[in-house]
Coordinates of C-alpha atoms in Angstrom, one line a residue:
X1 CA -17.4 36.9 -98.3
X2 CA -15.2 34.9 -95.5
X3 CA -11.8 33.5 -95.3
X4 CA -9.9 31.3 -92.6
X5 CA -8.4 32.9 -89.8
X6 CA -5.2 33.1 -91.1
X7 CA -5.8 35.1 -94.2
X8 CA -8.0 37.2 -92.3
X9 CA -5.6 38.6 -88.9
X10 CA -2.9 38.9 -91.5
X11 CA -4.2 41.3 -93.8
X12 CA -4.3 44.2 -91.8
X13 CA -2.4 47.1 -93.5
X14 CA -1.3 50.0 -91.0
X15 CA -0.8 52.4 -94.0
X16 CA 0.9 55.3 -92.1
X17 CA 2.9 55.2 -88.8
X18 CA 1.3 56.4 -85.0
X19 CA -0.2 59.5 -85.0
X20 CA 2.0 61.6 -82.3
X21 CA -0.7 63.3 -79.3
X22 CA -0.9 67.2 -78.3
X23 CA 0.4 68.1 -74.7
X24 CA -2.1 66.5 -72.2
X25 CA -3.8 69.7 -71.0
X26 CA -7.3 70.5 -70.4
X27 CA -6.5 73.4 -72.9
X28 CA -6.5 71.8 -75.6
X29 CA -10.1 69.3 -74.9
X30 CA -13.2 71.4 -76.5
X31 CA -16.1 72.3 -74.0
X32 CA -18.8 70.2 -74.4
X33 CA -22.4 70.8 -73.3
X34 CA -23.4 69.1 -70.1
X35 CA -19.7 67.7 -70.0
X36 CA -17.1 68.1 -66.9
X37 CA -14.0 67.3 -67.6
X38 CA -12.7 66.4 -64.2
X39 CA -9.2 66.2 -64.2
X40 CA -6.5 65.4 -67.3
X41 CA -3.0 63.9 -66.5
X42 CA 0.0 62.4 -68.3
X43 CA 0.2 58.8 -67.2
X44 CA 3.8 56.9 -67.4
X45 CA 2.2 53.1 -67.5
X46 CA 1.1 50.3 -69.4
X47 CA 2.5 53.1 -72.0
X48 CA 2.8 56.8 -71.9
X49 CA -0.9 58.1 -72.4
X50 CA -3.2 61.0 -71.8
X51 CA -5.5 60.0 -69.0
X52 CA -8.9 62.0 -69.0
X53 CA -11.7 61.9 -66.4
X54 CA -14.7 63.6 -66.6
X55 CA -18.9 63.8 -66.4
X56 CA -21.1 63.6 -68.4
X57 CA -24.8 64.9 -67.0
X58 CA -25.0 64.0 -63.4
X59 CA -23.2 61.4 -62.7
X60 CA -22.2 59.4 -65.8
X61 CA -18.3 59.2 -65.2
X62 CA -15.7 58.0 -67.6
X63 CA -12.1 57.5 -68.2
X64 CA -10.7 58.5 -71.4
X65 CA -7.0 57.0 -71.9
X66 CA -5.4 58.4 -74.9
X67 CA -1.6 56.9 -75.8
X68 CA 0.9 59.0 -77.0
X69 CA 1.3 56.9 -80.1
X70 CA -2.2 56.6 -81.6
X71 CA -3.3 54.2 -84.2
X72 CA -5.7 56.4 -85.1
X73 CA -8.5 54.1 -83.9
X74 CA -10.9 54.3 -81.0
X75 CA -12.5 51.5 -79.1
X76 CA -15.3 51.8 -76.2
X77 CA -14.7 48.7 -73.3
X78 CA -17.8 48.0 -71.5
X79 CA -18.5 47.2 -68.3
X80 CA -19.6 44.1 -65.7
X81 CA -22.3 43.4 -63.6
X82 CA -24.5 46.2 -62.6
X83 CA -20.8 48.5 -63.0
X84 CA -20.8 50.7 -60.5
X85 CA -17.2 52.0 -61.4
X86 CA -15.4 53.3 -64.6
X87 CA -14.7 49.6 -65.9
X88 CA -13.3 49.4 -69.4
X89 CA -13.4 45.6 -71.1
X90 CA -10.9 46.7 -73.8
X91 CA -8.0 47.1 -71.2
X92 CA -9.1 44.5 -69.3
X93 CA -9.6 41.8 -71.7
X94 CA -7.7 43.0 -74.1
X95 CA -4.3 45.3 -74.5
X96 CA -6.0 48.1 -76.2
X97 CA -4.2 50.8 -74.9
X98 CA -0.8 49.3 -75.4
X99 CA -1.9 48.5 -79.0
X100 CA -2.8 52.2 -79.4
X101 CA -5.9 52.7 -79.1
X102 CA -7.9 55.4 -77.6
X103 CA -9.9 53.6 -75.2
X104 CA -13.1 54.9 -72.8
X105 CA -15.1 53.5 -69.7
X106 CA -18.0 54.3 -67.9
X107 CA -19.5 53.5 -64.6
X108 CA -23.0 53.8 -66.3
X109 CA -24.3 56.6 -64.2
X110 CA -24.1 55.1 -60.7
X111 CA -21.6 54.1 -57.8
X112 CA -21.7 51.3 -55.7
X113 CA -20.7 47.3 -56.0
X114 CA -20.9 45.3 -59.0
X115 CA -23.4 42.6 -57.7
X116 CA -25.6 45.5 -56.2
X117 CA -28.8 47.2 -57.7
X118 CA -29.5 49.0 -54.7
X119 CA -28.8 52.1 -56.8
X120 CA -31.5 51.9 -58.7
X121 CA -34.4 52.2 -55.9
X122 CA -36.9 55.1 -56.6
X123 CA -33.9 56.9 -59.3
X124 CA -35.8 56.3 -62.9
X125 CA -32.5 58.8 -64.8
X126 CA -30.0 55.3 -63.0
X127 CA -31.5 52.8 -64.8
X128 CA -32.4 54.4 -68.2
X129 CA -28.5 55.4 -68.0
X130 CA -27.7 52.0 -67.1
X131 CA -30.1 50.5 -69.5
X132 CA -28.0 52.5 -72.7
X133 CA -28.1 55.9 -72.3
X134 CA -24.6 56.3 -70.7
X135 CA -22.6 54.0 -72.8
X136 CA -24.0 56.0 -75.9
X137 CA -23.3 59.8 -74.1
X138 CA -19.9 58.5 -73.7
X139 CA -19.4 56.9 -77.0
X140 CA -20.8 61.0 -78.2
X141 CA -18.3 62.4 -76.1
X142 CA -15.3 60.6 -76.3
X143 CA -14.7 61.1 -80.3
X144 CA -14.1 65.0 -80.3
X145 CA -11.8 64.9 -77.0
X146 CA -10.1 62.1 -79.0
X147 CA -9.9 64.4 -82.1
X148 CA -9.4 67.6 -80.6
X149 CA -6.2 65.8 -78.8
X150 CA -4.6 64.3 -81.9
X151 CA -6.1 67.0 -84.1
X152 CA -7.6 64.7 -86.8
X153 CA -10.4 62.1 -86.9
X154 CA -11.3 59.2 -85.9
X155 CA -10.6 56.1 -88.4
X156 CA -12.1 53.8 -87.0
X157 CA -14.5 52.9 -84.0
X158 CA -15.3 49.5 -82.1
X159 CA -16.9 48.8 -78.8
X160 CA -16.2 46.1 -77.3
X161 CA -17.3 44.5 -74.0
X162 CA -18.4 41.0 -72.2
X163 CA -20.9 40.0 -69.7
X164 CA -23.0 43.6 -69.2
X165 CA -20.7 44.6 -72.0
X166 CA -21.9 42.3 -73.8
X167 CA -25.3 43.5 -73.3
X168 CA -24.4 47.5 -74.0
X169 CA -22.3 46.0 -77.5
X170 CA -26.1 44.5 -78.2
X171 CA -27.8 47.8 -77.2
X172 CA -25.6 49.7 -79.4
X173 CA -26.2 47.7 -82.4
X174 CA -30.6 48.2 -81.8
X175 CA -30.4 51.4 -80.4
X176 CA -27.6 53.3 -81.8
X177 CA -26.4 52.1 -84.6
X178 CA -24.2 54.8 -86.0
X179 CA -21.9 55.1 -82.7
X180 CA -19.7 52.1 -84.1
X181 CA -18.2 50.8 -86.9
X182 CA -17.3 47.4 -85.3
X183 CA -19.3 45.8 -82.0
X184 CA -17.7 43.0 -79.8
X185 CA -20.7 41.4 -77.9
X186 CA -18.9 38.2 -75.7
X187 CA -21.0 36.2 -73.5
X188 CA -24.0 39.0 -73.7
X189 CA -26.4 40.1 -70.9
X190 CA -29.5 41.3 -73.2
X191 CA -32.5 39.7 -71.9
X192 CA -32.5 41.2 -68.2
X193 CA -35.8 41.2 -67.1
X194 CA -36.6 37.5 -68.0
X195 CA -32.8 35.4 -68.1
X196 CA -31.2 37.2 -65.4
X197 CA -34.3 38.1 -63.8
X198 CA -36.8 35.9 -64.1
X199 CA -35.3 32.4 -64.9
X200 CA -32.5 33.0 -62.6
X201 CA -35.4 33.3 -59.8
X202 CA -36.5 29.8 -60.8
X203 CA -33.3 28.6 -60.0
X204 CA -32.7 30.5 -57.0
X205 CA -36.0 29.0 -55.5
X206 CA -34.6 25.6 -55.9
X207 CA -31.1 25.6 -54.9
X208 CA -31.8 27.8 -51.6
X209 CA -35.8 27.6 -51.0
X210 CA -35.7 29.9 -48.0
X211 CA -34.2 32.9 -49.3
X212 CA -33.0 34.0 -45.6
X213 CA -30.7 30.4 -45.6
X214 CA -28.1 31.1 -48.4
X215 CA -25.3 29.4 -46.9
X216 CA -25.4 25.6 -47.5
X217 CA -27.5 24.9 -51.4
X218 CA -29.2 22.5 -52.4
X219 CA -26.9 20.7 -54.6
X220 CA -23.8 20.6 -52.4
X221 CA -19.9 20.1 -53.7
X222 CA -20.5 16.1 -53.3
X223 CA -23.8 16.4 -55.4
X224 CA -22.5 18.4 -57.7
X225 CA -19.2 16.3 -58.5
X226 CA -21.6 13.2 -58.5
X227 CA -23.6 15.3 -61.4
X228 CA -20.6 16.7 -63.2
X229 CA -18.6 13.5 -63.4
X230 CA -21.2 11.2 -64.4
X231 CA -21.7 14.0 -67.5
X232 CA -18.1 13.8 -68.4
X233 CA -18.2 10.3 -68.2
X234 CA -21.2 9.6 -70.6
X235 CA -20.2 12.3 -73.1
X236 CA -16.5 13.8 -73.3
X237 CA -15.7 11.7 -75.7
X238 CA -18.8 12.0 -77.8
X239 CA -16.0 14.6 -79.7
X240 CA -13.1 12.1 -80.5
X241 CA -11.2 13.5 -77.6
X242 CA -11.4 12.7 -73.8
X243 CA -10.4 16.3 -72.5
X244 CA -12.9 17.3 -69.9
X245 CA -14.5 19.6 -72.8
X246 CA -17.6 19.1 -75.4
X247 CA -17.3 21.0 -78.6
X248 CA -20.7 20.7 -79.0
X249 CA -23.0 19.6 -76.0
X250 CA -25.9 19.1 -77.9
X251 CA -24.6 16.2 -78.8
X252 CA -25.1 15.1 -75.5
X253 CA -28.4 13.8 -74.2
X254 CA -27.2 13.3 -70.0
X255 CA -30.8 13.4 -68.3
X256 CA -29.7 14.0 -64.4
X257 CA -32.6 11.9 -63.6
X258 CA -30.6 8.8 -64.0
X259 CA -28.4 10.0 -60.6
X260 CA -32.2 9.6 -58.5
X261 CA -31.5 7.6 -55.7
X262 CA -33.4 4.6 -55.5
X263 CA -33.0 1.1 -54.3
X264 CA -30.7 -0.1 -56.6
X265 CA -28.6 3.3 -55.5
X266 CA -29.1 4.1 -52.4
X267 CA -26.0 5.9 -51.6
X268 CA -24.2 7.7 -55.1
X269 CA -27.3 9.6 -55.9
X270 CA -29.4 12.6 -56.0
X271 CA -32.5 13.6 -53.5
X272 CA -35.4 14.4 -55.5
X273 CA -34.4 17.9 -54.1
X274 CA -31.4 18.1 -56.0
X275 CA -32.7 16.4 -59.0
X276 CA -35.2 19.2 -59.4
X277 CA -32.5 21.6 -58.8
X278 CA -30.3 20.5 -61.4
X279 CA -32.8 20.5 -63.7
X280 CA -34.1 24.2 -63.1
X281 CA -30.6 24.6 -64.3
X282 CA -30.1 22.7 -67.2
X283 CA -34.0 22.8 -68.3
X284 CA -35.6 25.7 -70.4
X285 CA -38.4 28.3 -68.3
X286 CA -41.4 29.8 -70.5
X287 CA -43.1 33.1 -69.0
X288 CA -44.3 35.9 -70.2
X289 CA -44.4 34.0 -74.2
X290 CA -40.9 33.8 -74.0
X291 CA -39.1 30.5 -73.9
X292 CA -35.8 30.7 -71.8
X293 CA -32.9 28.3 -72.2
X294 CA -31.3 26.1 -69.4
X295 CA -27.3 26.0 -69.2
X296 CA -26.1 23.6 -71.5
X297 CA -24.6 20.2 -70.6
X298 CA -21.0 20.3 -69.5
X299 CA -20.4 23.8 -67.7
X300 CA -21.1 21.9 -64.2
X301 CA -17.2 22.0 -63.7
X302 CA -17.0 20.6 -60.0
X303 CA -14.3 21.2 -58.1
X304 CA -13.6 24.9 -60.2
X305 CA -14.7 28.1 -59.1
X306 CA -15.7 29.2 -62.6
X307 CA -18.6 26.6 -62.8
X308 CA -21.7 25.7 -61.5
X309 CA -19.8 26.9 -58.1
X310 CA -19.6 30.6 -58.8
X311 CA -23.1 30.8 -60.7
X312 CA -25.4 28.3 -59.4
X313 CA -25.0 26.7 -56.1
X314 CA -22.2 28.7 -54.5
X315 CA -22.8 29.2 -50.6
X316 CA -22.5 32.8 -48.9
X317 CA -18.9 32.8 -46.7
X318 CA -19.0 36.3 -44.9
X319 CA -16.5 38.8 -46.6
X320 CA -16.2 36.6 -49.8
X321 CA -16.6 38.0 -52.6
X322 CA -17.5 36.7 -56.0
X323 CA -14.6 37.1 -58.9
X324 CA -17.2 36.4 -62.0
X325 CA -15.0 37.4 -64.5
X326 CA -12.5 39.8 -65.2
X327 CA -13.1 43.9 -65.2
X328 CA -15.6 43.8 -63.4
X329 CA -13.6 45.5 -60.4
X330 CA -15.9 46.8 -57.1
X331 CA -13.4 48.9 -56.3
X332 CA -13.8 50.3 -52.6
X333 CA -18.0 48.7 -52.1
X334 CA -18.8 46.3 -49.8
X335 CA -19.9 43.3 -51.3
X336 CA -23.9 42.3 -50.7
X337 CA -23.9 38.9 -49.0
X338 CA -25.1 36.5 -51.8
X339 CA -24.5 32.8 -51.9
X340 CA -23.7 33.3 -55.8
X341 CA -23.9 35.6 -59.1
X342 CA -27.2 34.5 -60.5
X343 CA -28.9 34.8 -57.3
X344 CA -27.2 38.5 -56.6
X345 CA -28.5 39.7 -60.4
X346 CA -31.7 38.0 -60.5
X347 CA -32.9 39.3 -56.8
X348 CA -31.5 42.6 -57.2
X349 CA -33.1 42.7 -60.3
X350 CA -36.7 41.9 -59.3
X351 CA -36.4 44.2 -56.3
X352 CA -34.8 47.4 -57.5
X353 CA -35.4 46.9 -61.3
X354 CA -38.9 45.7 -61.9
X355 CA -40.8 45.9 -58.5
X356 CA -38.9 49.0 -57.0
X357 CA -39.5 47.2 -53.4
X358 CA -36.0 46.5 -51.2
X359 CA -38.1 43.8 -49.4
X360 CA -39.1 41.9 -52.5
X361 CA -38.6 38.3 -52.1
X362 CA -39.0 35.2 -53.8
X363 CA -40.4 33.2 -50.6
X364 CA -43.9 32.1 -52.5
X365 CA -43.4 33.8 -55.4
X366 CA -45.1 32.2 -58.2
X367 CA -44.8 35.2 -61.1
X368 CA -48.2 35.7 -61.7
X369 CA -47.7 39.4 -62.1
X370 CA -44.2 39.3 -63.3
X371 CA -45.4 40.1 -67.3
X372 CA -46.8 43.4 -66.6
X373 CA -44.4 44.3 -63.8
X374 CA -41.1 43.4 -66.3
X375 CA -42.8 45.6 -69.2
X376 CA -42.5 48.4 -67.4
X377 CA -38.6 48.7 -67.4
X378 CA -38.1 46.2 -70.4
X379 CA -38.1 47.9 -73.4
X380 CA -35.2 50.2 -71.4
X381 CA -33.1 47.1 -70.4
X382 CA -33.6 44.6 -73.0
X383 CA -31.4 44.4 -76.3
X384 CA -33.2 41.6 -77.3
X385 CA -34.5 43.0 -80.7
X386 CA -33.6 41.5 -84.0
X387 CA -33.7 43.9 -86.3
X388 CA -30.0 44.8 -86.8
X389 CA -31.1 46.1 -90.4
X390 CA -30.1 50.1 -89.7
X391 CA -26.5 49.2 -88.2
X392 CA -26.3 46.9 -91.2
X393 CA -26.8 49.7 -93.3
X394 CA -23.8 51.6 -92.4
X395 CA -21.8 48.9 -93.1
X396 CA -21.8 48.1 -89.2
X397 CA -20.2 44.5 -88.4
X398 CA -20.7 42.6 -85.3
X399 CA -19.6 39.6 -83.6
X400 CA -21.2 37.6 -80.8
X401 CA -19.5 35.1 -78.9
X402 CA -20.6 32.6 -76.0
X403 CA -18.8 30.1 -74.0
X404 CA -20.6 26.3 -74.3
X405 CA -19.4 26.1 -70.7
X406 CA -20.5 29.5 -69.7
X407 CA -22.5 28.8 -66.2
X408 CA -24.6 32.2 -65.9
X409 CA -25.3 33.7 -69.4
X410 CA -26.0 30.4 -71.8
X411 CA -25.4 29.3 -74.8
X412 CA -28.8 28.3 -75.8
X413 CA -30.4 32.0 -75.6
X414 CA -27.2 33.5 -77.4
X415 CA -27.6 31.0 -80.2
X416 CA -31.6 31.3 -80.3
X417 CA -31.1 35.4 -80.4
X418 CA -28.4 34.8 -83.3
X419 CA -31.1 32.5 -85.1
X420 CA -34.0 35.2 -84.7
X421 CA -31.7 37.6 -86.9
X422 CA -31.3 35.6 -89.5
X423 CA -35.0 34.4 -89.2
X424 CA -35.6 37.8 -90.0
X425 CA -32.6 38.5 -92.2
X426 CA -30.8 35.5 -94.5
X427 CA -28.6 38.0 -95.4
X428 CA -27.3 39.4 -91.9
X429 CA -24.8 36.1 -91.6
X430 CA -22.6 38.6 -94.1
X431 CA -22.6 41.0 -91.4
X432 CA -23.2 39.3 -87.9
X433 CA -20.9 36.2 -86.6
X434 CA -21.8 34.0 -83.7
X435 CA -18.8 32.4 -82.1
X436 CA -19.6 29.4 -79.3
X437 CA -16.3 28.7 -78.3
X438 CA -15.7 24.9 -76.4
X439 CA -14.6 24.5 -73.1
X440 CA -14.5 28.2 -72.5
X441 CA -16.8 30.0 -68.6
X442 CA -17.8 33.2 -68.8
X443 CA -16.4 35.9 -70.5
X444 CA -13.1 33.9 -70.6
X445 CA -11.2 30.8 -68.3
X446 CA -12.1 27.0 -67.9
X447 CA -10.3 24.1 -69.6
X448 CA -11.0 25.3 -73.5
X449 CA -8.8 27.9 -75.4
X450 CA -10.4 31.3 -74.4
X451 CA -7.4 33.6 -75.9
X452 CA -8.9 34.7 -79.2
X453 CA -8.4 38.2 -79.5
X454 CA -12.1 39.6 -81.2
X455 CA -10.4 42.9 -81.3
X456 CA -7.8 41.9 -83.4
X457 CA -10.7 39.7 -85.6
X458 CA -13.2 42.8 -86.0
X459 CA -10.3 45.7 -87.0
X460 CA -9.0 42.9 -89.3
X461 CA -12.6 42.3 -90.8
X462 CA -13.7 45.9 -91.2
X463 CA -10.2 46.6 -92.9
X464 CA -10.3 43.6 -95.2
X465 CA -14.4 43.6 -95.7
X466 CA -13.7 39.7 -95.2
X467 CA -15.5 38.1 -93.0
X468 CA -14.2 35.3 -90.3
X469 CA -15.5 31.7 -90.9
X470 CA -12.6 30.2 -88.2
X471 CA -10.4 32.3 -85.8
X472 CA -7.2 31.3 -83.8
X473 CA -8.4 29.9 -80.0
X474 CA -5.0 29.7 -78.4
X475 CA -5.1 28.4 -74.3
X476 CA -4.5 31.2 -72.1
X477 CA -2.2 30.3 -69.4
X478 CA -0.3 27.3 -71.1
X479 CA 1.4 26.2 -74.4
X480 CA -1.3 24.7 -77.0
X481 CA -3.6 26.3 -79.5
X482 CA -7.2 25.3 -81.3
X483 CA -9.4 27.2 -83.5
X484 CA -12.9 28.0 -82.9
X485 CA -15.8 28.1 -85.8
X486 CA -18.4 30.3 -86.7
X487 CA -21.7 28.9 -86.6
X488 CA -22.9 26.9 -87.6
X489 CA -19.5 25.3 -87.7
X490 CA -18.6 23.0 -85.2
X491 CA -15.0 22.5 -83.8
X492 CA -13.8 18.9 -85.1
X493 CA -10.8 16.8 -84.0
X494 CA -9.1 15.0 -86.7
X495 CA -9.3 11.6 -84.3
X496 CA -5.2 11.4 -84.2
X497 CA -3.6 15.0 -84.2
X498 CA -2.0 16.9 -81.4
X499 CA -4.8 18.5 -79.7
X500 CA -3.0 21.4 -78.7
X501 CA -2.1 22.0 -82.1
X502 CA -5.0 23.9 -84.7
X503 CA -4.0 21.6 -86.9
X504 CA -5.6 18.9 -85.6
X505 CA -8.9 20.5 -85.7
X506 CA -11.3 22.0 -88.2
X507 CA -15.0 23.1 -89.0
X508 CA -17.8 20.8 -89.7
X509 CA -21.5 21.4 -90.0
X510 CA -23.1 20.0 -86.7
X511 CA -25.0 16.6 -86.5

């Protein structure tokens, strides 16, 4: 069952008013085995709330925000990067706590930068905490302190993250599949071994070849205007509407070849150096029987810092960080010197993930022992499995969302994942929902609408039991709204509408 977005955010029913909190006091939290609870304080801001902190096992730490008026719901936020710090995507992303929800993050068992895996050398409990054990201890702990504090249960759960969070929505869905009612997974980081690991070592090879030389790439900000122009030239209006965004770059068939320099061009044009690079983007990587997708057409985004910029070529400026998307806060942690975010995840994952070595380099490296080596730690990393068949038992719902101009986690391997459930499933579409949303980076930002609100769209579609075929994509930052399709709906101008208005735009089946 569906319904257009409309129907669907407007039939939420709050049947009672807020539920009114006990005194915040550590009196009145239960004690839980192998729990701490650090400290408990009344906080004055975004609202009045309970603020909780506390430990789980060793070192899994969390922050437990509970608002003085409840809505009786509870939502997880997950984290960014490799965390490091309590990050919660449900405050960040999203006003959950000033909507009334009781709200939790976790720093995943570990301190230390975002962009650094450093943490994980020779420490086996790290990474299986990292890899899901921590978001699910938290999820475990979190709903009694919610319930002892409110004194009555919990109506509803929903976890909800991007990026990593992404990832640990995923991981919840295959792993755990009765912590959540509702699972947000934007812009997903599931595959970690082979996308962020090992085809994000391809493309570090060919944008900095000597890993020691990370300040100047290979595809420069000339090269890579030269390559991102030409695209938007050829294609933008392939969509019926020249705005710098393509609702569906399949549709477009650029091959960056075209820019080689030759005689005819000797002067606007690509080395064979940078050809190669740009294709190690844009082109798909098989290892290890698995076929791995290239960034699609369009995210190249020259002259932007959310673009190829931040995610692919980059250049390391010493004590610049990288701001990859919001949440995803370092907090007092010197940043590692890295040129950009692909190249920080997929080194630091080959060194301290897979081959536990800090000197690991990819100087020669031509991954003829990379199967065996990423096997090890896969199956603890990975939420790459398509069975979704227990969650979907329970009645679990889940929505997965990518941006088309998402630089760092693409398109291509969220759609082909969303494809292998229903390869395995018909019947999951009633239950899962891929969103590719146009124009829209990485987690959120770049010229497309990137302000739907997927909390709002999953409370509305586990209250209703009606699923969303089209939700509301208004532009964050200025006036204008779009809409954005489930697959395999494509977003569709009407050829002569306003384009910041959603009525100029609908759902069509792609060509």
């Amino acid at each position: 069952m569906s319904v257009s977005c409309a129907c669907l955010l407007s039939a939420l029913i709050v049947a009672t008013g807020p539920v009114l909190a006990a005194d915040c006091s550590v009196d009145v939290f239960p004690t839980l085995p192998d729990v701490q609870i650090v400290s408990v304080t009344a906080e004055a801001a975004p609202v009045p709330h309970c603020k909780v902190e506390g430990v789980i096992g060793t070192e899994t730490n969390f922050e437990l925000l509970l608002p003085d008026d409840w809505n009786g719901k509870f939502v997880m936020g997950g984290g960014g990067g490799f965390v490091g710090s309590v990050v919660n995507a449900a405050t960040d992303f999203v006003d959950a706590l000033g909507n009334g929800w009781a709200t939790v993050g976790t720093d995943t068992g570990h301190q230390g930068h975002s962009l650094d895996a450093s943490w994980a050398y020779n420490n086996l409990e790290r990474l299986v905490s990292f890899g899901h054990q921590a978001v699910h201890r938290t999820a475990v702990v979190s709903k009694p302190l919610i319930e002892a504090h409110y004194g009555q249960e919990i109506s509803r759960s929903i976890f909800f993250g991007c990026s990593r969070g992404g990832g640990q929505a995923m991981m919840e869905a295959q792993r755990h599949p009765e912590d959540f009612d509702g699972i947000v997974a934007m812009a997903p980081a599931f595959n970690w071994t082979h996308e962020l690991g090992a085809r994000w070592i391809v493309r570090a090879q060919a944008m900095y070849p000597d890993p020691k030389q990370i300040s100047k790439p290979v595809i420069g900000p000339d090269a890579l205007s030269l390559i991102g122009n030409a695209i938007m030239a050829e294609c933008d209006a392939i969509d019926g509407l020249a705005d710098g965004i393509l609702n569906d770059p399949r549709e477009c068939s650029f091959d960056v070849a075209k820019l080689a320099c030759s005689e005819q061009s000797p002067n606007e044009c690509l080395s064979p150096e940078q050809v190669a690079a740009a294709k190690a983007i844009h082109d798909t990587f098989e290892i290890d029987g698995q076929t791995l997708h290239g960034t699609p057409i369009g995210a190249e985004l020259p002259g932007s810092p959310l673009g190829w910029n931040l995610w692919a070529t980059g250049g390391y400026t010493l004590d610049k960080g990288l701001e990859y998307h919001e949440g995803a806060d370092s907090g007092e942690f010197r940043a590692p010197a890295v040129p950009n975010g692909s190249w920080a995840f997929a080194t630091g994952i080959l060194s301290y993930f897979i081959y536990n070595d800090p000197n690991w380099s990819y100087a020669g490296y031509d991954f003829s022992d990379f199967g065996p080596s990423a096997g090890r730690v896969a199956p603890t990393l990975n939420a790459n499995d398509p069975d979704l068949s227990e969650f979907r038992a329970r009645g679990g719902k889940l929505i997965i969302d990518n941006g088309w101009m998402d630089g760092s986690m693409s398109a291509y391997g969220t759609l082909d994942y969303y494809e292998r459930v229903l390869a395995l499933d018909a019947t999951a579409s009633e239950d899962v929902r891929l969103f590719l949303r146009p124009g829209v980076t990485h987690c959120n930002g770049g010229p497309g609408p990137d302000g739907t609100d997927y909390l709002i769209a999953m409370d509305a579609w586990l209250e209703t039991g009606v699923a969303p075929d089209v939700l509301p994509a208004p532009f964050r930052g200025k006036d204008g709204e779009r809409i954005i399709c489930a697959h395999p709906g494509v977003v569709t101008y009407d050829g002569s509408g306003d384009p910041n208005k959603k009525e100029s735009f609908s759902c069509r089946a792609p060509n």
